[in-house]
mmCIF file of C-alpha atoms in Angstrom:
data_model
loop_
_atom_site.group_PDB
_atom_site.id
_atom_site.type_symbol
_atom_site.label_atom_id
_atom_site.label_comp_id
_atom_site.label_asym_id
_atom_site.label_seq_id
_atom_site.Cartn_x
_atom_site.Cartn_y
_atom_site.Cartn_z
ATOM 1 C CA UNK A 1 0.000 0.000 0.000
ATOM 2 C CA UNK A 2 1.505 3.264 -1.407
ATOM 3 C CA UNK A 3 1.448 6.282 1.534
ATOM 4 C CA UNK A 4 2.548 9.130 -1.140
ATOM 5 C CA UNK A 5 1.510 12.835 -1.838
ATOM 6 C CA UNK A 6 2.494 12.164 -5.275
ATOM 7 C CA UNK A 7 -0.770 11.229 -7.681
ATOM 8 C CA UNK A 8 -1.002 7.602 -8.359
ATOM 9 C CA UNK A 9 -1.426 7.210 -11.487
ATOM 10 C CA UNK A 10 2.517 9.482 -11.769
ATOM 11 C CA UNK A 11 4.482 6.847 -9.598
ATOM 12 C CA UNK A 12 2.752 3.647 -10.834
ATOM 13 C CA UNK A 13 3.029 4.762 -14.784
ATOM 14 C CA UNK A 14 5.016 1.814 -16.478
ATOM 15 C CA UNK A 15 4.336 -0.709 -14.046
ATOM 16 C CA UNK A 16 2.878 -3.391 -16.304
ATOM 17 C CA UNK A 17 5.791 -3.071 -19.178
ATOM 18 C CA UNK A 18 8.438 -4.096 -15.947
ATOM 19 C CA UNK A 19 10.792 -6.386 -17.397
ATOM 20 C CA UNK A 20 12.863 -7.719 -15.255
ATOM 21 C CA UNK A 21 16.496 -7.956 -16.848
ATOM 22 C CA UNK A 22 18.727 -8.239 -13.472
ATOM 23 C CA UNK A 23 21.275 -11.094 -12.951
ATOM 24 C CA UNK A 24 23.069 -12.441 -10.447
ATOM 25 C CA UNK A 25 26.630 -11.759 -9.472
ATOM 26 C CA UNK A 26 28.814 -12.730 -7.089
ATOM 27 C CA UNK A 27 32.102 -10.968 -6.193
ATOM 28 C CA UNK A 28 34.258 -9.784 -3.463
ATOM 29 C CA UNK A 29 31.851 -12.299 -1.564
ATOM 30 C CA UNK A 30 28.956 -10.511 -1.919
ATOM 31 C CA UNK A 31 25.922 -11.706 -3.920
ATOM 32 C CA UNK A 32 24.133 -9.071 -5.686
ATOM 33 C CA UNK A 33 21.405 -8.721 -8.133
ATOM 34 C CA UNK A 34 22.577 -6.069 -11.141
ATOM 35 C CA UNK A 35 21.001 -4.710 -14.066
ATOM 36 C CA UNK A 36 23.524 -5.232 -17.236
ATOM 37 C CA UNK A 37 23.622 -1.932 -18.704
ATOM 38 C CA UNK A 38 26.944 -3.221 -20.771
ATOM 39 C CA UNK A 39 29.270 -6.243 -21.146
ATOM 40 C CA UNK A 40 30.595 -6.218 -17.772
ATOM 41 C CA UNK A 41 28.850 -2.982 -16.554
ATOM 42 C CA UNK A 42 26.035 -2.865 -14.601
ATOM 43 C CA UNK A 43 23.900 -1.146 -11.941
ATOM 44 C CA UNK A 44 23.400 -2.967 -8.703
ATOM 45 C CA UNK A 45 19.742 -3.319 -7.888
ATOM 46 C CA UNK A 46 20.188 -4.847 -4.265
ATOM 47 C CA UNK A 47 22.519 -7.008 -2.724
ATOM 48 C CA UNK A 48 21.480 -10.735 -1.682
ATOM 49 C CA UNK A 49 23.954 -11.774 0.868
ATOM 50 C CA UNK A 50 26.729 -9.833 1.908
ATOM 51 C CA UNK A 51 28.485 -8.567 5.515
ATOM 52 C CA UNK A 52 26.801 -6.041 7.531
ATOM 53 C CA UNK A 53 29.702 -3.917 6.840
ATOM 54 C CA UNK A 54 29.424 -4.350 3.296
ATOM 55 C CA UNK A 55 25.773 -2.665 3.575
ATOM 56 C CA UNK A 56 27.619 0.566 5.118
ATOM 57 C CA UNK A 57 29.826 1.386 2.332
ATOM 58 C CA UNK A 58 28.593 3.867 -0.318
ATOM 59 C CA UNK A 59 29.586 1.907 -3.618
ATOM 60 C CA UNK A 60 27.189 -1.004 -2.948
ATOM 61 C CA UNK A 61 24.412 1.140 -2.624
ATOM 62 C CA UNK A 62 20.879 0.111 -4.994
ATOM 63 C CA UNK A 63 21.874 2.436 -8.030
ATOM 64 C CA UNK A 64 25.408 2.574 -8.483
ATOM 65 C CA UNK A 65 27.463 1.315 -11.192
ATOM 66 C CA UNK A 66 29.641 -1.818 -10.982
ATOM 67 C CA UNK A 67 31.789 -3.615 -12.949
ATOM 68 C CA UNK A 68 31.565 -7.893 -13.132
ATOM 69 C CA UNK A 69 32.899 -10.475 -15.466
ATOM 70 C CA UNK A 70 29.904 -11.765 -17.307
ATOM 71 C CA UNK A 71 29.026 -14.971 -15.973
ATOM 72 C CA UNK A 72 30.322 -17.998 -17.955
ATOM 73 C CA UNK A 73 29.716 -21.912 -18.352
ATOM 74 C CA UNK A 74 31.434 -22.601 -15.568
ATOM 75 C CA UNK A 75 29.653 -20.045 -13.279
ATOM 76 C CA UNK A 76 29.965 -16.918 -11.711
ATOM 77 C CA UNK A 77 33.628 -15.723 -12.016
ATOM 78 C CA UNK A 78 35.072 -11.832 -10.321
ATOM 79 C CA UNK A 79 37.212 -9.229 -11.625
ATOM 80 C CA UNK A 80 38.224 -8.380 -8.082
ATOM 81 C CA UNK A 81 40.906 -10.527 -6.346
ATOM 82 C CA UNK B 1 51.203 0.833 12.701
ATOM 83 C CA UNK B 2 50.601 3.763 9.739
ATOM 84 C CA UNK B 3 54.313 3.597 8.512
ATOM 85 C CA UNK B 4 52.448 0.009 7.440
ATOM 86 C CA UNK B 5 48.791 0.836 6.601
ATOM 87 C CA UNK B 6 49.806 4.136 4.185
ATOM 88 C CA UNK B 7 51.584 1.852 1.577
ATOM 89 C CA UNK B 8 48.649 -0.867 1.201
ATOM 90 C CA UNK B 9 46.287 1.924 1.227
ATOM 91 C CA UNK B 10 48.354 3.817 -1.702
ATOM 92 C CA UNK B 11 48.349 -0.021 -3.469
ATOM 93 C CA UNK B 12 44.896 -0.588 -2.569
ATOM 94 C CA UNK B 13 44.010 3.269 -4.890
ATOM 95 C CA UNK B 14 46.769 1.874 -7.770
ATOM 96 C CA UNK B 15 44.972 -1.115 -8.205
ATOM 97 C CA UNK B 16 41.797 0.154 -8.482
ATOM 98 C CA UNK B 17 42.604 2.795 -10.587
ATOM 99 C CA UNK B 18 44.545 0.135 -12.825
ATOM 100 C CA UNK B 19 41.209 -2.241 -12.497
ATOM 101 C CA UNK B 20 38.867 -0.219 -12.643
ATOM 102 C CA UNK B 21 39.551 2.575 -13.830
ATOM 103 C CA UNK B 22 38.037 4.967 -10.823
ATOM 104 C CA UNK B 23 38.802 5.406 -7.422
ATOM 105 C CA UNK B 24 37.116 7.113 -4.562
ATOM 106 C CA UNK B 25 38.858 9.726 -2.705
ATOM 107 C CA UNK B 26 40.709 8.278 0.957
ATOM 108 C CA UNK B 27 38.260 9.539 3.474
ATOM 109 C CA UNK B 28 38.682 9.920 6.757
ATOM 110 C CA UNK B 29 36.966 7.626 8.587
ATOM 111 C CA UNK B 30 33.871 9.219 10.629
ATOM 112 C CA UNK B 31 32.048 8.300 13.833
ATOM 113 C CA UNK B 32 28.682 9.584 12.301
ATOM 114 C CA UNK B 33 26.646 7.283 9.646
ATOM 115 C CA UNK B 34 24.428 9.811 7.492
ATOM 116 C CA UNK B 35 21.317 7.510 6.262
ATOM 117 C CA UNK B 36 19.307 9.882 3.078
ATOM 118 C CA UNK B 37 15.825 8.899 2.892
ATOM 119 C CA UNK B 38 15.298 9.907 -1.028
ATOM 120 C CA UNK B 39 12.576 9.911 -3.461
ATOM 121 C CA UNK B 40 9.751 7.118 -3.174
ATOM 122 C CA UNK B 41 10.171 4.735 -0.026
ATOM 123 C CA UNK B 42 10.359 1.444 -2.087
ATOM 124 C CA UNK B 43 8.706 -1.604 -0.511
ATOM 125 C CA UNK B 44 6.969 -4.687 -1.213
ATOM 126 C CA UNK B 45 6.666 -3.584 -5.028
ATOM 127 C CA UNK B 46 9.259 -2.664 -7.633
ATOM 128 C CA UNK B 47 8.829 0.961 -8.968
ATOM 129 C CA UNK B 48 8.771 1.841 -12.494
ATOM 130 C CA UNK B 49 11.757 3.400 -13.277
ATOM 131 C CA UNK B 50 10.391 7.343 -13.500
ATOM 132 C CA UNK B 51 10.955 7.113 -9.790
ATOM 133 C CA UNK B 52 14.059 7.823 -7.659
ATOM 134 C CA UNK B 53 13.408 5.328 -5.008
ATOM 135 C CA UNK B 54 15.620 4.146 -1.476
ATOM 136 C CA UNK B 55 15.044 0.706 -1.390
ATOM 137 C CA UNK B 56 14.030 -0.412 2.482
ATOM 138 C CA UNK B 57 15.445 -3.927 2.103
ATOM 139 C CA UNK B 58 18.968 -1.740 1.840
ATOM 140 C CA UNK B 59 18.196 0.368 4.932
ATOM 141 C CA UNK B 60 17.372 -2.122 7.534
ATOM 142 C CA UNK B 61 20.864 -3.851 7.243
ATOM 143 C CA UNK B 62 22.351 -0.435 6.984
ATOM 144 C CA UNK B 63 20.597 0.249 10.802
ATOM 145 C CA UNK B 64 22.028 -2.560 11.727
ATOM 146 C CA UNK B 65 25.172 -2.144 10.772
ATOM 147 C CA UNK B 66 25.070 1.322 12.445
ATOM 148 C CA UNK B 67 24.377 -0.342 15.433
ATOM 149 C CA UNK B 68 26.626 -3.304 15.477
ATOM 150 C CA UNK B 69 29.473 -1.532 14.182
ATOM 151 C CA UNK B 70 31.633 -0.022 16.929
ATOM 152 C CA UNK B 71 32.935 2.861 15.127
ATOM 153 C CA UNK B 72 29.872 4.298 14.649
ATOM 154 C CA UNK B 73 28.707 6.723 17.617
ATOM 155 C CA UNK B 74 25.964 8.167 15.862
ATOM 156 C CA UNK B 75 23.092 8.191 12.954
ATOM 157 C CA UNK B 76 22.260 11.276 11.071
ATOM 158 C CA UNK B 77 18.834 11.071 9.045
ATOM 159 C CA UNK B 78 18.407 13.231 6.180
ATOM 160 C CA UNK B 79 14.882 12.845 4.724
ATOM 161 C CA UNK B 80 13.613 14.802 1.313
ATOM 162 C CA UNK B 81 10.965 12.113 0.292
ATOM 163 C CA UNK B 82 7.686 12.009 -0.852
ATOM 164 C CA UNK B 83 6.328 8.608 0.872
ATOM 165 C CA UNK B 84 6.045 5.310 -0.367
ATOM 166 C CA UNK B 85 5.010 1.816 0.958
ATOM 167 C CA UNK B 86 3.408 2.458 4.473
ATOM 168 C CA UNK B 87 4.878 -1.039 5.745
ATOM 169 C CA UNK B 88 8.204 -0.193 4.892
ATOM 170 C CA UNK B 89 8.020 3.325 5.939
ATOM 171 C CA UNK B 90 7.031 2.288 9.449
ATOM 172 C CA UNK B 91 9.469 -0.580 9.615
ATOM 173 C CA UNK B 92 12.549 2.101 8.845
ATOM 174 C CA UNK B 93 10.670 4.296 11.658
ATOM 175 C CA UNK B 94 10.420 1.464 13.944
ATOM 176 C CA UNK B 95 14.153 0.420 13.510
ATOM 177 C CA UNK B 96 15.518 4.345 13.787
ATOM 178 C CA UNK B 97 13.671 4.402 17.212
ATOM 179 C CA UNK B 98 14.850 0.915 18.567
ATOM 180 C CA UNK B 99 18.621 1.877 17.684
ATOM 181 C CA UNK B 100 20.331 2.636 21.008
ATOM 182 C CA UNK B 101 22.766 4.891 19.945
ATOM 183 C CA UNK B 102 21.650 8.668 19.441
ATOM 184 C CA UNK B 103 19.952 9.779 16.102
ATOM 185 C CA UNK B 104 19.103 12.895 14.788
ATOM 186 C CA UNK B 105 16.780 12.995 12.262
ATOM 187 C CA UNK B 106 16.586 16.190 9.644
ATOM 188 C CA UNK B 107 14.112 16.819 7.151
ATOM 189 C CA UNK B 108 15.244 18.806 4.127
ATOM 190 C CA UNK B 109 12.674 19.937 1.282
ATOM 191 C CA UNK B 110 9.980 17.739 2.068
ATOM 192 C CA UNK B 111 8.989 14.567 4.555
ATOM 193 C CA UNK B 112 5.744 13.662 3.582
ATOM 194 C CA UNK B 113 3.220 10.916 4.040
ATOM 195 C CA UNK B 114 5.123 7.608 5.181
ATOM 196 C CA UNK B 115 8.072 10.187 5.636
ATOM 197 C CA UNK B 116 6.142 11.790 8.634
ATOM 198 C CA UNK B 117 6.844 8.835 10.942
ATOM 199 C CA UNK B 118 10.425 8.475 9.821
ATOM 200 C CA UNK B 119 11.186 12.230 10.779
ATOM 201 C CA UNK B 120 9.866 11.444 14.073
ATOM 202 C CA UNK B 121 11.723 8.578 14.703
ATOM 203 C CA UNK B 122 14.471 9.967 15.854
ATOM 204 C CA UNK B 123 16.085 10.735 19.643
ATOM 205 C CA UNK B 124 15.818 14.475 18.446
ATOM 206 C CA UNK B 125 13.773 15.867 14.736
ATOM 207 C CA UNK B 126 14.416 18.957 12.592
ATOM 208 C CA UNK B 127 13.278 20.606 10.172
ATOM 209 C CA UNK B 128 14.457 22.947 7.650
ATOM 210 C CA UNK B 129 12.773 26.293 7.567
ATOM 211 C CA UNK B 130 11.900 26.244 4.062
ATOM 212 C CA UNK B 131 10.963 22.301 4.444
ATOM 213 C CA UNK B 132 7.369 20.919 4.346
ATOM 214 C CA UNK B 133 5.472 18.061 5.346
ATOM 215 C CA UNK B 134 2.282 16.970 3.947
ATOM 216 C CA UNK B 135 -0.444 14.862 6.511
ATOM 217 C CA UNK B 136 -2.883 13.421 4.525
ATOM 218 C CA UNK B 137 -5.098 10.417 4.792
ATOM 219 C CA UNK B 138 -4.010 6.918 3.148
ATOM 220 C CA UNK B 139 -5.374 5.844 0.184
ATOM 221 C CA UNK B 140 -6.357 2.977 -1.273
ATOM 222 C CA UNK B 141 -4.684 1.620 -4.933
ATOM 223 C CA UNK B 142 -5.633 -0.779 -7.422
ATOM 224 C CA UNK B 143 -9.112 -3.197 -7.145
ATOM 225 C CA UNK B 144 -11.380 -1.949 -4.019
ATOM 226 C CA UNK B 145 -14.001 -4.321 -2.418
ATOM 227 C CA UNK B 146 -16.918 -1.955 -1.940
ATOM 228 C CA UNK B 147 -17.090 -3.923 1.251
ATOM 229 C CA UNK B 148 -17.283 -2.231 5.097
ATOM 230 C CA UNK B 149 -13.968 -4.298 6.251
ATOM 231 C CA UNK B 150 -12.188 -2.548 3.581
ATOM 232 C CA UNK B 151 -12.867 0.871 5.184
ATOM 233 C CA UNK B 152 -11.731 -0.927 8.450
ATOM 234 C CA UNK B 153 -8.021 -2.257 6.901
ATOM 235 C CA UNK B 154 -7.633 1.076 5.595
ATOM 236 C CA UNK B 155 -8.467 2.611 9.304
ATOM 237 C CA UNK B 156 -6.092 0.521 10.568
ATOM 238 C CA UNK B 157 -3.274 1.200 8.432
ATOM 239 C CA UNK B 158 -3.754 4.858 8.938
ATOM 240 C CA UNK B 159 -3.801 4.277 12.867
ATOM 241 C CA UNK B 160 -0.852 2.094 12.721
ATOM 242 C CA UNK B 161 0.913 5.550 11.267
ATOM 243 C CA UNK B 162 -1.330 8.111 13.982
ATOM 244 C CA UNK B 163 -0.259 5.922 16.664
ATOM 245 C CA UNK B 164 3.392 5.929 15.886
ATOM 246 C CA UNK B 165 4.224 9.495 14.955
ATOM 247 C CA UNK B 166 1.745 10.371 18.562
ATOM 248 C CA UNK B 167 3.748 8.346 20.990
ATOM 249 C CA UNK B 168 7.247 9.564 18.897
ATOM 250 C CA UNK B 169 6.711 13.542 19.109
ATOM 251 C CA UNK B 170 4.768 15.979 21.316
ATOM 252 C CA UNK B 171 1.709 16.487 19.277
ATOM 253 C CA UNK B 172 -1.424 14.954 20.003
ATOM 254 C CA UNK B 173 -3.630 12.694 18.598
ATOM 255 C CA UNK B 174 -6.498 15.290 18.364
ATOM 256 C CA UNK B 175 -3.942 17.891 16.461
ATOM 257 C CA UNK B 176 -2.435 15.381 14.110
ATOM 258 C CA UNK B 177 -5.951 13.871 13.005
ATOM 259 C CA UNK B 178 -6.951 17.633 12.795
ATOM 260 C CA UNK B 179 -4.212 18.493 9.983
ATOM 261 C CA UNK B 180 -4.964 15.010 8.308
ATOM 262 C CA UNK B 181 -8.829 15.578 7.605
ATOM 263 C CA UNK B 182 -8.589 19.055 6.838
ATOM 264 C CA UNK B 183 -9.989 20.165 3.859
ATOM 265 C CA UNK B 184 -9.719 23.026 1.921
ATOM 266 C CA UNK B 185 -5.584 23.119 2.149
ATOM 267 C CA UNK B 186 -4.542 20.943 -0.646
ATOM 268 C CA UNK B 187 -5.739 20.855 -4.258
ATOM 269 C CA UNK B 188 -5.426 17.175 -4.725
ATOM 270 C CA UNK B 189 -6.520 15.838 -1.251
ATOM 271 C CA UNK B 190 -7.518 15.970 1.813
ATOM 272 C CA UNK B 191 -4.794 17.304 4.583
ATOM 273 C CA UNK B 192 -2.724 19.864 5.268
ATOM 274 C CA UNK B 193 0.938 20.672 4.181
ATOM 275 C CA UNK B 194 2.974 21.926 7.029
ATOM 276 C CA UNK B 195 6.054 24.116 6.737
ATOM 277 C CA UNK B 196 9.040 24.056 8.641
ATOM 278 C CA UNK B 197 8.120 26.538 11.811
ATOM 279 C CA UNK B 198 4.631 25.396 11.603
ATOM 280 C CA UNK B 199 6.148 21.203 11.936
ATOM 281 C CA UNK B 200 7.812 22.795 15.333
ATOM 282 C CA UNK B 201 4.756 24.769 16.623
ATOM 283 C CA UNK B 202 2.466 22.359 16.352
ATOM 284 C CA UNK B 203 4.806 19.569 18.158
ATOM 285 C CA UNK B 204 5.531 17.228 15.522
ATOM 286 C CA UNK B 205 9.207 17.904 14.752
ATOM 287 C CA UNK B 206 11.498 19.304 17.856
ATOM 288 C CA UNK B 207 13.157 22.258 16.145
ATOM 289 C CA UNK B 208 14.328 24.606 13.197
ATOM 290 C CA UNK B 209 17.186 23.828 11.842
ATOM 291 C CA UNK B 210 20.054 22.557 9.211
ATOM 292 C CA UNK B 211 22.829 20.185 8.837
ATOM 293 C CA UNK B 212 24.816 22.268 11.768
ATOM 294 C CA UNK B 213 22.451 22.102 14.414
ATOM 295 C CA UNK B 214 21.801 18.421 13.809
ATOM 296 C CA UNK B 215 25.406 17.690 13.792
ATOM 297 C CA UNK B 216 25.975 19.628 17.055
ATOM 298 C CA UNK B 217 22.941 18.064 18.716
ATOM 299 C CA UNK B 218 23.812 14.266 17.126
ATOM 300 C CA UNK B 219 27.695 15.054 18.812
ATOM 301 C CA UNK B 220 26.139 16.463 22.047
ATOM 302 C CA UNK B 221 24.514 13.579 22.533
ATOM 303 C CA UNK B 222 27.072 11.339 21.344
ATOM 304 C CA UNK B 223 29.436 12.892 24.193
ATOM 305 C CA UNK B 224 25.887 12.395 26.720
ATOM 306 C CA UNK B 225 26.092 8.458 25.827
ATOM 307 C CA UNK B 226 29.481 8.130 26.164
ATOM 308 C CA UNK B 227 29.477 9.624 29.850
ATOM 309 C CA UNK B 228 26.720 7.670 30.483
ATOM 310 C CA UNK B 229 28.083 4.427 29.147
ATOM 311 C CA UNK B 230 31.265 4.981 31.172
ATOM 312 C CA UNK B 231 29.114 5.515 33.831
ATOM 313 C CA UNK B 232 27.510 2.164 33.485
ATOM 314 C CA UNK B 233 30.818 0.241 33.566
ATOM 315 C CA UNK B 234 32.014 1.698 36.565
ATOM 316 C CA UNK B 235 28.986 0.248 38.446
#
């Protein structure tokens, strides 16, 4: 249930053409869900399991840009050490 | 040691300049963790992409991390949002007034709807002088049973929020109720829009103020916890 001054029918504009293009990476040991905006760049839309610490730090906030090796056959592979 | 730490910090910037090709700049590390509140509070549903949403599921961790983590003395709370999911709003409320170290909310632009309860949340509120805060009733979206129970969930929902922003600031249930059921004050809707001085008369938010004044009260109290923490262990 939306609590909002803005009108309705503004906010909820688009809702039924959603597509949901977000993978899942894993690096760093964090598991996160991004949006692939390029090969290898992306856009974090929230992060699945990580440290509590890893919440507190600004680049892994829902929105920012990240860069991931795309997944392969033999699964989820990261460009950080 | 820092003769040690400088070096692998200095690598640490190489490599991810080399890698990456960005870096952030070294910060210094502070004992305050500034939470912003932004857009649309995002909740149970995804929002179309026209909105700039904060995303709940990434603020409760954050409050807990605040809270675990023992470098952080203090959380500052800057709100400029314009509601969202009323679950989620009052689950960020309800975790900003369960943390036990001091918080200082501020409300910059606007805290309305859901945002009320959030900007009350705090240990102490303000409010920008130029801010406002609209009180309105809640709504309901999508397919409505013409049915009396759905009246009732909706009068529930609403008191969940009346109750919580009554027992977290000095106004009163009467007042509050007033300024949501006005009519007359908004174009759209029934309620009234508040504005910073009139947040603070009325006994919602505590005080006037910007990012100075809640950083001096956040630090005041910081140094009022810390006495009282040492205070503890000596017993």
């Amino acid at each position: 249930m939306l609590y909002t001054t803005m009108p309705l029918e503004q906010v909820l504009d688009g809702l039924e053409n959603q597509q949901d293009r977000s993978i899942m990476i894993s690096q760093g040991g964090i598991t996160m869900q991004v949006e692939p905006l390029a090969p290898g760049v992306g856009r974090i839309v929230r992060l699945i399991e990580a440290g509590l610490n890893d919440y507190l730090r600004p680049e892994l906030t829902p929105g920012s840009p990240i860069l991931f090796a795309a997944p392969s056959e033999g699964g989820l592979r990261s460009v950080l050490p | 040691m820092p003769q040690v730490e400088e070096p692998k910090k200095a690598d640490a910037v190489v490599n991810t300049i080399q890698q990456l090709g960005q870096t952030t700049a070294p910060v210094l590390e502070s004992n305050l963790f500034c939470m912003t509140i932004i857009g649309q509070i995002e909740g149970h549903m995804v929002l179309p992409p026209q909105n700039k949403t904060t995303k709940y599921e990434h603020l409760i961790p954050q409050l807990v991390a605040a809270e675990q983590n023992s470098k952080i003395e203090g959380v500052l709370i800057v709100l400029n949002t314009v509601g969202g999911d009323v679950e989620a709003g009052l689950a960020i409320a309800e975790m900003i007034s369960s943390v036990s170290k001091p918080t200082v909310t501020l409300v910059l632009g606007g805290g309305h709807s859901i945002g009320v309860p959030i900007a009350v949340a705090g240990d102490h509120s303000f409010i920008a002088e130029t801010a406002t805060m609209t009180i309105h009733p809640v709504r309901l979206n999508g397919l409505v049973i013409n049915v009396p129970q759905s009246f009732e969930y909706l009068d529930k929902m609403q008191e969940r929020v009346v109750r919580f922003v009554t027992s977290h600031s000095g106004i009163s249930e009467q007042v509050f109720k007033a300024l949501m059921f006005k009519t007359g004050e908004l174009t759209r809707d029934i309620g009234t829009t508040v504005i910073g001085p009139d947040a603070v008369a009325n006994g919602l938010i505590d005080a006037v103020g910007g990012i100075g004044d809640a950083i001096a009260e956040l630090n005041r109290r910081i140094d009022q916890y810390r006495l009282g923490q040492a205070g503890g262990r000596i017993q």
